[in-house]
Amino acid sequence: MVANTELVGNALADLISPLVTGDGLSVSRLPRVGLLCLGRRQERTPLMYEPSLIIIAQGRKIGYLGDREIHYNPGHYLVQTLPLPFECETHGSPEVPLLGISVKLDPALLSEMVTAMGDMSHSHLAPKPMASVAMNDGMQAAVLRLANALHDEVECIAMGEARIREVVFEALKGEQGRALRALVKGHGHYSRIVQVLSQLHAHFAEDFTVDQLAQQANMSISTFHQHFKQITRSSPAQYLKRLRLLKAQQLLLQDSHNVNQAAQAVGYRSVPQFSRDYKRYFGASPLQHRRQEQALRA
């Protein structure tokens, strides 16, 4: 099994390598499929993935979500069902860069496939919004077919969606299928917290009280706190602050906003407070962080 995983990882890396355009996320011929590359080690840093499947072909990543440590490497794939702020450490080098594929999860496709497959869950464990799953033969074959398709424009047009469906199908059958199905089913504590998180992401610049969020989830404040922290590994106030800071980081690094504009855009009323929180979270002031990223891109 180890030899097979290594062989598949090497084959997948060979398919991805000619398609990447440099460090970071490269677009592919399929809109929901991105290609990951990083030719250096990146220390533990805050970030946020959109709901997606992340398949690593070469190198490795370690995610930190509260007290959880999540390893994903060529033998595993990451299932990210919610856009949670977390911290990530990346292991790559110029000689052996990290290479991988990201498949963005489409709610309409998930809903269609969950309905077609019926309830396959036999586990009573609470769903995890972010977890690493061991690759099986079915997932390995589906990912290789998807990577092969990215090299051919005609195949992408004719078979691209089918190749994505295969990968999502394997994920739904896997250990994290329950968490993916919970996004569609819309019942239980997990789904109610998902709805609250969607509200926070849509209106992150607005102020919310815990009482308002608990009412939206139709829970008591104590029950809401318990389930929110169980899923996100943070309090509602911590979650909203990290979300705002990550959104501000995106605005700053896109060079579309200055510090004052970014602070205001994400809901901060005090720019000095924004700069303090930013430095505490990212380890550098907003301006220092922008200069560091510009130097890496140069």
PDB file of C-alpha atoms in Angstrom, residues 30 32-33 53 103-104 106 108-114 116-117 139 142 146 159-173:
ATOM      1  CA  LEU A  30     -11.498  23.726 -15.104  1.00  0.00           C
ATOM      2  CA  ARG A  32     -13.299  24.722  -9.827  1.00  0.00           C
ATOM      3  CA  VAL A  33      -9.882  23.049  -9.970  1.00  0.00           C
ATOM      4  CA  LEU A  53     -10.843  18.882  -1.324  1.00  0.00           C
ATOM      5  CA  VAL A 103     -11.183  20.918  -5.978  1.00  0.00           C
ATOM      6  CA  LYS A 104     -13.666  23.567  -4.878  1.00  0.00           C
ATOM      7  CA  ASP A 106     -20.003  23.205  -5.379  1.00  0.00           C
ATOM      8  CA  ALA A 108     -25.446  22.338  -6.095  1.00  0.00           C
ATOM      9  CA  LEU A 109     -23.305  19.355  -7.134  1.00  0.00           C
ATOM     10  CA  LEU A 110     -23.052  18.131  -3.540  1.00  0.00           C
ATOM     11  CA  SER A 111     -26.818  18.356  -3.084  1.00  0.00           C
ATOM     12  CA  GLU A 112     -27.491  16.469  -6.318  1.00  0.00           C
ATOM     13  CA  MET A 113     -25.015  13.697  -5.485  1.00  0.00           C
ATOM     14  CA  VAL A 114     -26.114  13.307  -1.848  1.00  0.00           C
ATOM     15  CA  ALA A 116     -28.755  10.389  -5.643  1.00  0.00           C
ATOM     16  CA  MET A 117     -26.573   8.338  -3.272  1.00  0.00           C
ATOM     17  CA  MET A 139      -9.771   8.166  -4.871  1.00  0.00           C
ATOM     18  CA  ALA A 142     -10.208   9.410  -9.767  1.00  0.00           C
ATOM     19  CA  LEU A 146      -8.787  14.450 -13.254  1.00  0.00           C
ATOM     20  CA  MET A 159     -15.355  15.177 -19.517  1.00  0.00           C
ATOM     21  CA  GLY A 160     -14.164  17.789 -17.009  1.00  0.00           C
ATOM     22  CA  GLU A 161     -17.340  17.862 -14.911  1.00  0.00           C
ATOM     23  CA  ALA A 162     -17.454  14.062 -14.909  1.00  0.00           C
ATOM     24  CA  ARG A 163     -13.866  13.903 -13.617  1.00  0.00           C
ATOM     25  CA  ILE A 164     -14.742  16.322 -10.794  1.00  0.00           C
ATOM     26  CA  ARG A 165     -17.866  14.297  -9.964  1.00  0.00           C
ATOM     27  CA  GLU A 166     -15.747  11.153  -9.640  1.00  0.00           C
ATOM     28  CA  VAL A 167     -13.482  12.808  -7.068  1.00  0.00           C
ATOM     29  CA  VAL A 168     -16.430  14.199  -5.080  1.00  0.00           C
ATOM     30  CA  PHE A 169     -18.156  10.794  -5.273  1.00  0.00           C
ATOM     31  CA  GLU A 170     -15.116   9.098  -3.716  1.00  0.00           C
ATOM     32  CA  ALA A 171     -14.988  11.746  -0.974  1.00  0.00           C
ATOM     33  CA  LEU A 172     -18.679  11.203  -0.194  1.00  0.00           C
ATOM     34  CA  LYS A 173     -18.002   7.468   0.205  1.00  0.00           C
TER      35      LYS A 173
END
